[in-house]
mmCIF file of C-alpha atoms in Angstrom:
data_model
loop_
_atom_site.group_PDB
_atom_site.id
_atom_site.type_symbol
_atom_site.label_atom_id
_atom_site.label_comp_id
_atom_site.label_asym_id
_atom_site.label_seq_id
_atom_site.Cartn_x
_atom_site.Cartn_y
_atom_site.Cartn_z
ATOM 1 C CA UNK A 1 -53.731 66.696 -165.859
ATOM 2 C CA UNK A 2 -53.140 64.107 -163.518
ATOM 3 C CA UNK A 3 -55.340 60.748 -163.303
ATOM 4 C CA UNK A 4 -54.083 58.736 -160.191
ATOM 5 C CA UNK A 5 -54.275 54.743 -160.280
ATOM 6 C CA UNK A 6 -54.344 52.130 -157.314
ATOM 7 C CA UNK A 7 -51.437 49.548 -158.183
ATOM 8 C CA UNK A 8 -53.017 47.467 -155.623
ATOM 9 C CA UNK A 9 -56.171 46.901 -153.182
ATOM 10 C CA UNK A 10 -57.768 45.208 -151.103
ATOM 11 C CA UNK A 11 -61.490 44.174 -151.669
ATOM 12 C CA UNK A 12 -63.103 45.972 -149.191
ATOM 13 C CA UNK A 13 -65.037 49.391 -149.145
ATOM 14 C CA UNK A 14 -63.174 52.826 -149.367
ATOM 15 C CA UNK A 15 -64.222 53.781 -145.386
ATOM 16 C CA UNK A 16 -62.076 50.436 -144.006
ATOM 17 C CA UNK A 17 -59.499 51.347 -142.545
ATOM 18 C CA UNK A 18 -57.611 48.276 -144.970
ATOM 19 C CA UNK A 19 -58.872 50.452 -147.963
ATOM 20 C CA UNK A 20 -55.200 51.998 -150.351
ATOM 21 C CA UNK A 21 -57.937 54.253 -151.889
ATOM 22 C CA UNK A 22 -58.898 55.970 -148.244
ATOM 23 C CA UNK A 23 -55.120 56.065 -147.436
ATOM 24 C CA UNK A 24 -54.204 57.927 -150.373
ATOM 25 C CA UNK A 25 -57.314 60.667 -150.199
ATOM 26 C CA UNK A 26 -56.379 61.230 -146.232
ATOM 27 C CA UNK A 27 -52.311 61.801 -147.230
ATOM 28 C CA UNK A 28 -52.671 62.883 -150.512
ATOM 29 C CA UNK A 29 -55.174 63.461 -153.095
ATOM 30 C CA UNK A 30 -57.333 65.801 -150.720
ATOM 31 C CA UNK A 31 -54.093 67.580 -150.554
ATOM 32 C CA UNK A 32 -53.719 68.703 -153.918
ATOM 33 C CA UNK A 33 -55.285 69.761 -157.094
ATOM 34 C CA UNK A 34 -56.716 66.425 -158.356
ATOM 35 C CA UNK A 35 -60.388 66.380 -158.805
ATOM 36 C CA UNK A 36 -61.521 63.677 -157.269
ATOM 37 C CA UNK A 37 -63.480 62.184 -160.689
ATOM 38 C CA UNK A 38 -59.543 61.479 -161.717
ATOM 39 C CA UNK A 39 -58.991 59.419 -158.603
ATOM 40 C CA UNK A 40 -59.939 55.502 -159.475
ATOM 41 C CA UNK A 41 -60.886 53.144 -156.767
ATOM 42 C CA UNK A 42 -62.278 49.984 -157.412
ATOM 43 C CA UNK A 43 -66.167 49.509 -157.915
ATOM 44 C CA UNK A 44 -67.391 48.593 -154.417
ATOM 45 C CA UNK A 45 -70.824 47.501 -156.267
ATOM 46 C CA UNK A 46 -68.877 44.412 -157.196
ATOM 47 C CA UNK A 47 -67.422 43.243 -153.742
ATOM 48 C CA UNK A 48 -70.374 40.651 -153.120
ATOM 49 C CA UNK A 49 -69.327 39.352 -156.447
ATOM 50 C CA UNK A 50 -65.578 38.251 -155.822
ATOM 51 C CA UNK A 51 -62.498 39.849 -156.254
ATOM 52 C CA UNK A 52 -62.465 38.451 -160.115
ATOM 53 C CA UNK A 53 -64.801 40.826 -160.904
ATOM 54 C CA UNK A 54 -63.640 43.748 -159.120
ATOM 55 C CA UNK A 55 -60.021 42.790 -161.186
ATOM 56 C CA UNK A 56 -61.519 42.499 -164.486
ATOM 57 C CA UNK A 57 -63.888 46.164 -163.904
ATOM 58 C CA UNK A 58 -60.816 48.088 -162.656
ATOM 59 C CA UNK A 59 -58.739 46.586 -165.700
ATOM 60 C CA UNK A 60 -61.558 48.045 -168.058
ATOM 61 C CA UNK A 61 -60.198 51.577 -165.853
ATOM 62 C CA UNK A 62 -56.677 50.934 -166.459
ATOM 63 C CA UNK A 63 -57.049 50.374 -170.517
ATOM 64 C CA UNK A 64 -59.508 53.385 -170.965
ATOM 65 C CA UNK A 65 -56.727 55.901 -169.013
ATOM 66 C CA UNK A 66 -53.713 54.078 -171.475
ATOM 67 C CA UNK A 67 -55.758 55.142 -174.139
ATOM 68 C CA UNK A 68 -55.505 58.869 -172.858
ATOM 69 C CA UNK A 69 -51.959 58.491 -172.307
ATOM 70 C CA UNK A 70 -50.204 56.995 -175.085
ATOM 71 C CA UNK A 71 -50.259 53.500 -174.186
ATOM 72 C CA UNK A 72 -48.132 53.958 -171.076
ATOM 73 C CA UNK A 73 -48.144 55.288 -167.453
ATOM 74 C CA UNK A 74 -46.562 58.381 -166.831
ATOM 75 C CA UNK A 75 -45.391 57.134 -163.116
ATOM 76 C CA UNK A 76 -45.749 54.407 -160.740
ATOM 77 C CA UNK A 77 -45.288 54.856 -157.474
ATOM 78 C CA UNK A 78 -44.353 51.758 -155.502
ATOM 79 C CA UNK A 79 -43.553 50.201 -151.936
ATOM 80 C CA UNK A 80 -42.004 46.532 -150.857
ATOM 81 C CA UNK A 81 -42.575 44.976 -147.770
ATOM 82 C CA UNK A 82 -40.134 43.483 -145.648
ATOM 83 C CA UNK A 83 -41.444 40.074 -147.353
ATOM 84 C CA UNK A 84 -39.882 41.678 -150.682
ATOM 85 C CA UNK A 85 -43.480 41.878 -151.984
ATOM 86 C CA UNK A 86 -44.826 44.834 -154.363
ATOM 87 C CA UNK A 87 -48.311 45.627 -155.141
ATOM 88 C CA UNK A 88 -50.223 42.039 -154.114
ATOM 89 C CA UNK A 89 -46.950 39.989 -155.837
ATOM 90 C CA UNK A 90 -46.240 38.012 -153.326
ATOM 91 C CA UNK A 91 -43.214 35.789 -152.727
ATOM 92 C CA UNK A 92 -43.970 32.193 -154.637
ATOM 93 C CA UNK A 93 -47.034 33.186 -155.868
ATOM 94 C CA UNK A 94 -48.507 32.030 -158.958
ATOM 95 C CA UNK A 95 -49.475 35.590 -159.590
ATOM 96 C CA UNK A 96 -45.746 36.499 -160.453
ATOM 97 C CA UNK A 97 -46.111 34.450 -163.617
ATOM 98 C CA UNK A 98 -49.229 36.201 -164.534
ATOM 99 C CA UNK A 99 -48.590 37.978 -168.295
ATOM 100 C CA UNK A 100 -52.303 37.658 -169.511
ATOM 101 C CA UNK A 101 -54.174 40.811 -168.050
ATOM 102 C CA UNK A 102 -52.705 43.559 -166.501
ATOM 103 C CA UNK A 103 -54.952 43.769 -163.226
ATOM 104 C CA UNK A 104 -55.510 40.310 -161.000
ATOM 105 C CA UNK A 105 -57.278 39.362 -158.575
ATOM 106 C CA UNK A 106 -55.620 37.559 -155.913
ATOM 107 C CA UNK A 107 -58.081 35.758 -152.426
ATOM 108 C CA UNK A 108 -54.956 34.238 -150.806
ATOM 109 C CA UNK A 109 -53.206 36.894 -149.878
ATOM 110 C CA UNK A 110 -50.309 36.021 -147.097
ATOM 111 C CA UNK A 111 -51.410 39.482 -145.925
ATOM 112 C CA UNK A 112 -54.785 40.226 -144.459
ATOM 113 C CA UNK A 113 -57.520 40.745 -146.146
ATOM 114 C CA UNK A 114 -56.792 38.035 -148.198
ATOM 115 C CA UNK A 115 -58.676 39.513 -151.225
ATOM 116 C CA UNK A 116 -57.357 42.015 -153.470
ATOM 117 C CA UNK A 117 -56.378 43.491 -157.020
ATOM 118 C CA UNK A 118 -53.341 44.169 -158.327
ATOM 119 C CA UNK A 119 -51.368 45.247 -161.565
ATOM 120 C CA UNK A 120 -48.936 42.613 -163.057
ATOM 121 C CA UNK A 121 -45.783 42.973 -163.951
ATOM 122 C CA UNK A 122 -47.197 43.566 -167.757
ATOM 123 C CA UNK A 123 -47.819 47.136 -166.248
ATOM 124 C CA UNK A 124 -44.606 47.564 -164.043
ATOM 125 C CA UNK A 125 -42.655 46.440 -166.619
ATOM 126 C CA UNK A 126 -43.774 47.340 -170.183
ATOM 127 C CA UNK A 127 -46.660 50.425 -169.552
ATOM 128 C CA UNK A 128 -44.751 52.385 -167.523
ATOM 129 C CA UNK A 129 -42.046 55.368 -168.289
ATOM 130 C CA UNK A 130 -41.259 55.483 -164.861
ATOM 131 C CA UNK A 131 -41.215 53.456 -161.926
ATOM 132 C CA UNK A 132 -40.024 54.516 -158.190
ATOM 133 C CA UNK A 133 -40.114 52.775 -154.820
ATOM 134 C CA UNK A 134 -39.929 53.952 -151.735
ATOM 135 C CA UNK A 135 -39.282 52.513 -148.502
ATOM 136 C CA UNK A 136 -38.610 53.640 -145.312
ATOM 137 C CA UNK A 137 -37.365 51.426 -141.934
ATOM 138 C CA UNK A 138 -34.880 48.712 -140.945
ATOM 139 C CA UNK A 139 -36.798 45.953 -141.609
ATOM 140 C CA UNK A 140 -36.280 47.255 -145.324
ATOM 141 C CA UNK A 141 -32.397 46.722 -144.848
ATOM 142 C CA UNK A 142 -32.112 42.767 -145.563
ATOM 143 C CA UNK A 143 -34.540 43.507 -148.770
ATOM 144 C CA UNK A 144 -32.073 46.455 -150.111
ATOM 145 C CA UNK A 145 -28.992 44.018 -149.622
ATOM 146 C CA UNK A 146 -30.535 41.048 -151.460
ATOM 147 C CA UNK A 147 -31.738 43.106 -154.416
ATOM 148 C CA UNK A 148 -28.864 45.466 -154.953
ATOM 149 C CA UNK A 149 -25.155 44.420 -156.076
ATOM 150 C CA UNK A 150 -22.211 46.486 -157.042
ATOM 151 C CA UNK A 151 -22.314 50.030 -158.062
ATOM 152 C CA UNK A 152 -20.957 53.390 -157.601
ATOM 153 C CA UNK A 153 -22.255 56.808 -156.218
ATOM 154 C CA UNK A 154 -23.218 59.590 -158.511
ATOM 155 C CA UNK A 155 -22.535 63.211 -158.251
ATOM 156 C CA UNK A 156 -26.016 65.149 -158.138
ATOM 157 C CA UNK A 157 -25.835 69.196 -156.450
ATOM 158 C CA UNK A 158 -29.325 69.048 -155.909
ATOM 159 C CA UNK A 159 -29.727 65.578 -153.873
ATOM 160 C CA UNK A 160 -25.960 66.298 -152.165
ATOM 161 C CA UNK A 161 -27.838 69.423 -151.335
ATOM 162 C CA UNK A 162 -31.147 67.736 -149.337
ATOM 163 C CA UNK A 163 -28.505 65.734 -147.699
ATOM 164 C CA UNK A 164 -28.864 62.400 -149.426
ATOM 165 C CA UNK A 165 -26.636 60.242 -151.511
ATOM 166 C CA UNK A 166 -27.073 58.894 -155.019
ATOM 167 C CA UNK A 167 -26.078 55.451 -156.128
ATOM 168 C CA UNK A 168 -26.339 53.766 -159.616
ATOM 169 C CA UNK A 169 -26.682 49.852 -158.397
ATOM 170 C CA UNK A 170 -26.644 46.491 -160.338
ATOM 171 C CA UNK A 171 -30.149 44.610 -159.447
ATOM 172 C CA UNK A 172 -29.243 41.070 -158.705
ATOM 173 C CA UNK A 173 -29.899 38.023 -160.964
ATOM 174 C CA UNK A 174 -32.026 35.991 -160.456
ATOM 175 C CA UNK A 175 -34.441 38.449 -158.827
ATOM 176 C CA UNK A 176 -34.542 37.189 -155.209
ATOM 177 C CA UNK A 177 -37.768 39.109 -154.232
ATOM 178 C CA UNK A 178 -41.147 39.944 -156.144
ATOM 179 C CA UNK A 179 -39.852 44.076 -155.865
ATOM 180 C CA UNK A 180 -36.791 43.011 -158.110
ATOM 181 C CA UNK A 181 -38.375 41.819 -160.493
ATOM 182 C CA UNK A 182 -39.992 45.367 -161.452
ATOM 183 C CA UNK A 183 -37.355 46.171 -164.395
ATOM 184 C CA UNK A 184 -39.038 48.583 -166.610
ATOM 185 C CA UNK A 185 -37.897 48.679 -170.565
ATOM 186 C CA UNK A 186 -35.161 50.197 -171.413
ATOM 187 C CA UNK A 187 -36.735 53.116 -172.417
ATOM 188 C CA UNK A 188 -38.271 53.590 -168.934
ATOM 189 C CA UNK A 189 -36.334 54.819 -165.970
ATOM 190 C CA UNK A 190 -36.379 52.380 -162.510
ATOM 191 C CA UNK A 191 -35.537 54.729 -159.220
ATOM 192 C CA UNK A 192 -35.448 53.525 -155.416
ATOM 193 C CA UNK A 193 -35.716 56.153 -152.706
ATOM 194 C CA UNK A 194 -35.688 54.582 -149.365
ATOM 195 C CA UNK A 195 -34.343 56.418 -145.674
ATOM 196 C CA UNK A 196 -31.247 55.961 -143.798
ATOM 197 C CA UNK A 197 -32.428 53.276 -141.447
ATOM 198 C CA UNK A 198 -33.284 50.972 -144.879
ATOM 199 C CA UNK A 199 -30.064 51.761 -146.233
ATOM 200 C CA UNK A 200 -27.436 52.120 -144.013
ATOM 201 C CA UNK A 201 -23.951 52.836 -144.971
ATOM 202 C CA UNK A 202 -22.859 49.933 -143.689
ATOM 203 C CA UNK A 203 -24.963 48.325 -147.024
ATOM 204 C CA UNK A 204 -24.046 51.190 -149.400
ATOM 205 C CA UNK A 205 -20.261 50.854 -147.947
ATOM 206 C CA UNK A 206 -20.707 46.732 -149.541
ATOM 207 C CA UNK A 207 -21.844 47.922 -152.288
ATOM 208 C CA UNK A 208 -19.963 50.961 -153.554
ATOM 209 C CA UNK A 209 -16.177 51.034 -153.275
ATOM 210 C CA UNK A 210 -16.063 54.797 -153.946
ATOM 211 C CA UNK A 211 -18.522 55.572 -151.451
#
């Protein structure tokens, strides 16, 4: 039975239209079979109080549903801006050190609204089996080529089938972008699905010899 998570959000009721929680009821939770006790936004009783708060409530959330779950999320669903930010990990930010609770608060935000939450990278990194981003867009392009080094294209019937191509890729080290530094145990699987306009084949061509 599925119990859905926000990795991030902004501090600010579940009817703004800023609110992750109202995007993800309108495109998909109201959608499917997920009662709507098993979707967790943040406690709006505690925006007058600061985002701390509202970070430290919805991290009581996250450690209750690990203890349903064996100690680890079964997916994580992520996006990256064209900044190469994930969740509220911003570029430079102190927050991309953070290792001591797995939900933060964050009130300067180079993004508006400047006050969120969002999971470390103790969560991307070590509680979850499986991670996947997904990105869509040009403006994705520069942030695929930066990330990604060599690799070489695999042979799957079904993707081949949808029309899309497979790659096995090298990340890049150092990790130029908050998004690369999301490198799950070894354990734990790490997948990026982005479109054709992110990933053109003049990148994959770079990138992938056999291509």
């Amino acid at each position: 039975m599925w119990h859905v998570l926000l990795a991030d959000e902004r501090c600010v009721p579940s009817t703004d239209g800023d609110s992750n929680l109202l995007a993800i009821r309108e495109f998909f939770t109201e959608h499917v079979a997920i009662p709507k006790e098993q979707v967790y936004g943040i406690d709006e009783t505690l925006l007058k109080s600061g985002s701390r708060a509202v970070a430290s409530a919805y991290q009581k959330t996250v450690e209750s549903l690990l203890q349903k779950s064996g100690d680890m999320f079964d997916c994580v669903v992520l996006g990256f801006g064209p900044d190469g930010h994930t969740c509220s990990l911003f570029p430079n930010h102190a927050l991309l050190e953070e290792q001591s609770v797995l939900v933060a608060n964050i009130d300067d935000s180079p993004k508006p609204p400047p006050s969120r939450i969002t999971f470390t990278f103790p969560v991307l990194n070590s509680l979850s089996r499986s991670v996947i981003f997904c990105g869509a867009g040009e403006s994705k392009g520069p942030i695929l080529e930066a990330v990604f080094g060599t690799g070489t294209a695999t042979t799957d019937n079904e993707i081949e089938y949808a029309g899309a191509k497979a790659f096995i890729l090298e990340l890049i080290d150092p990790p130029p972008y908050p998004c690369a530094m999301v490198r799950p145990n070894r354990e734990s699987s790490l997948t990026w699905v982005v479109d054709a306009d992110a990933a053109d084949q003049s990148i994959m061509m770079k990138r992938n010899a056999n291509y």
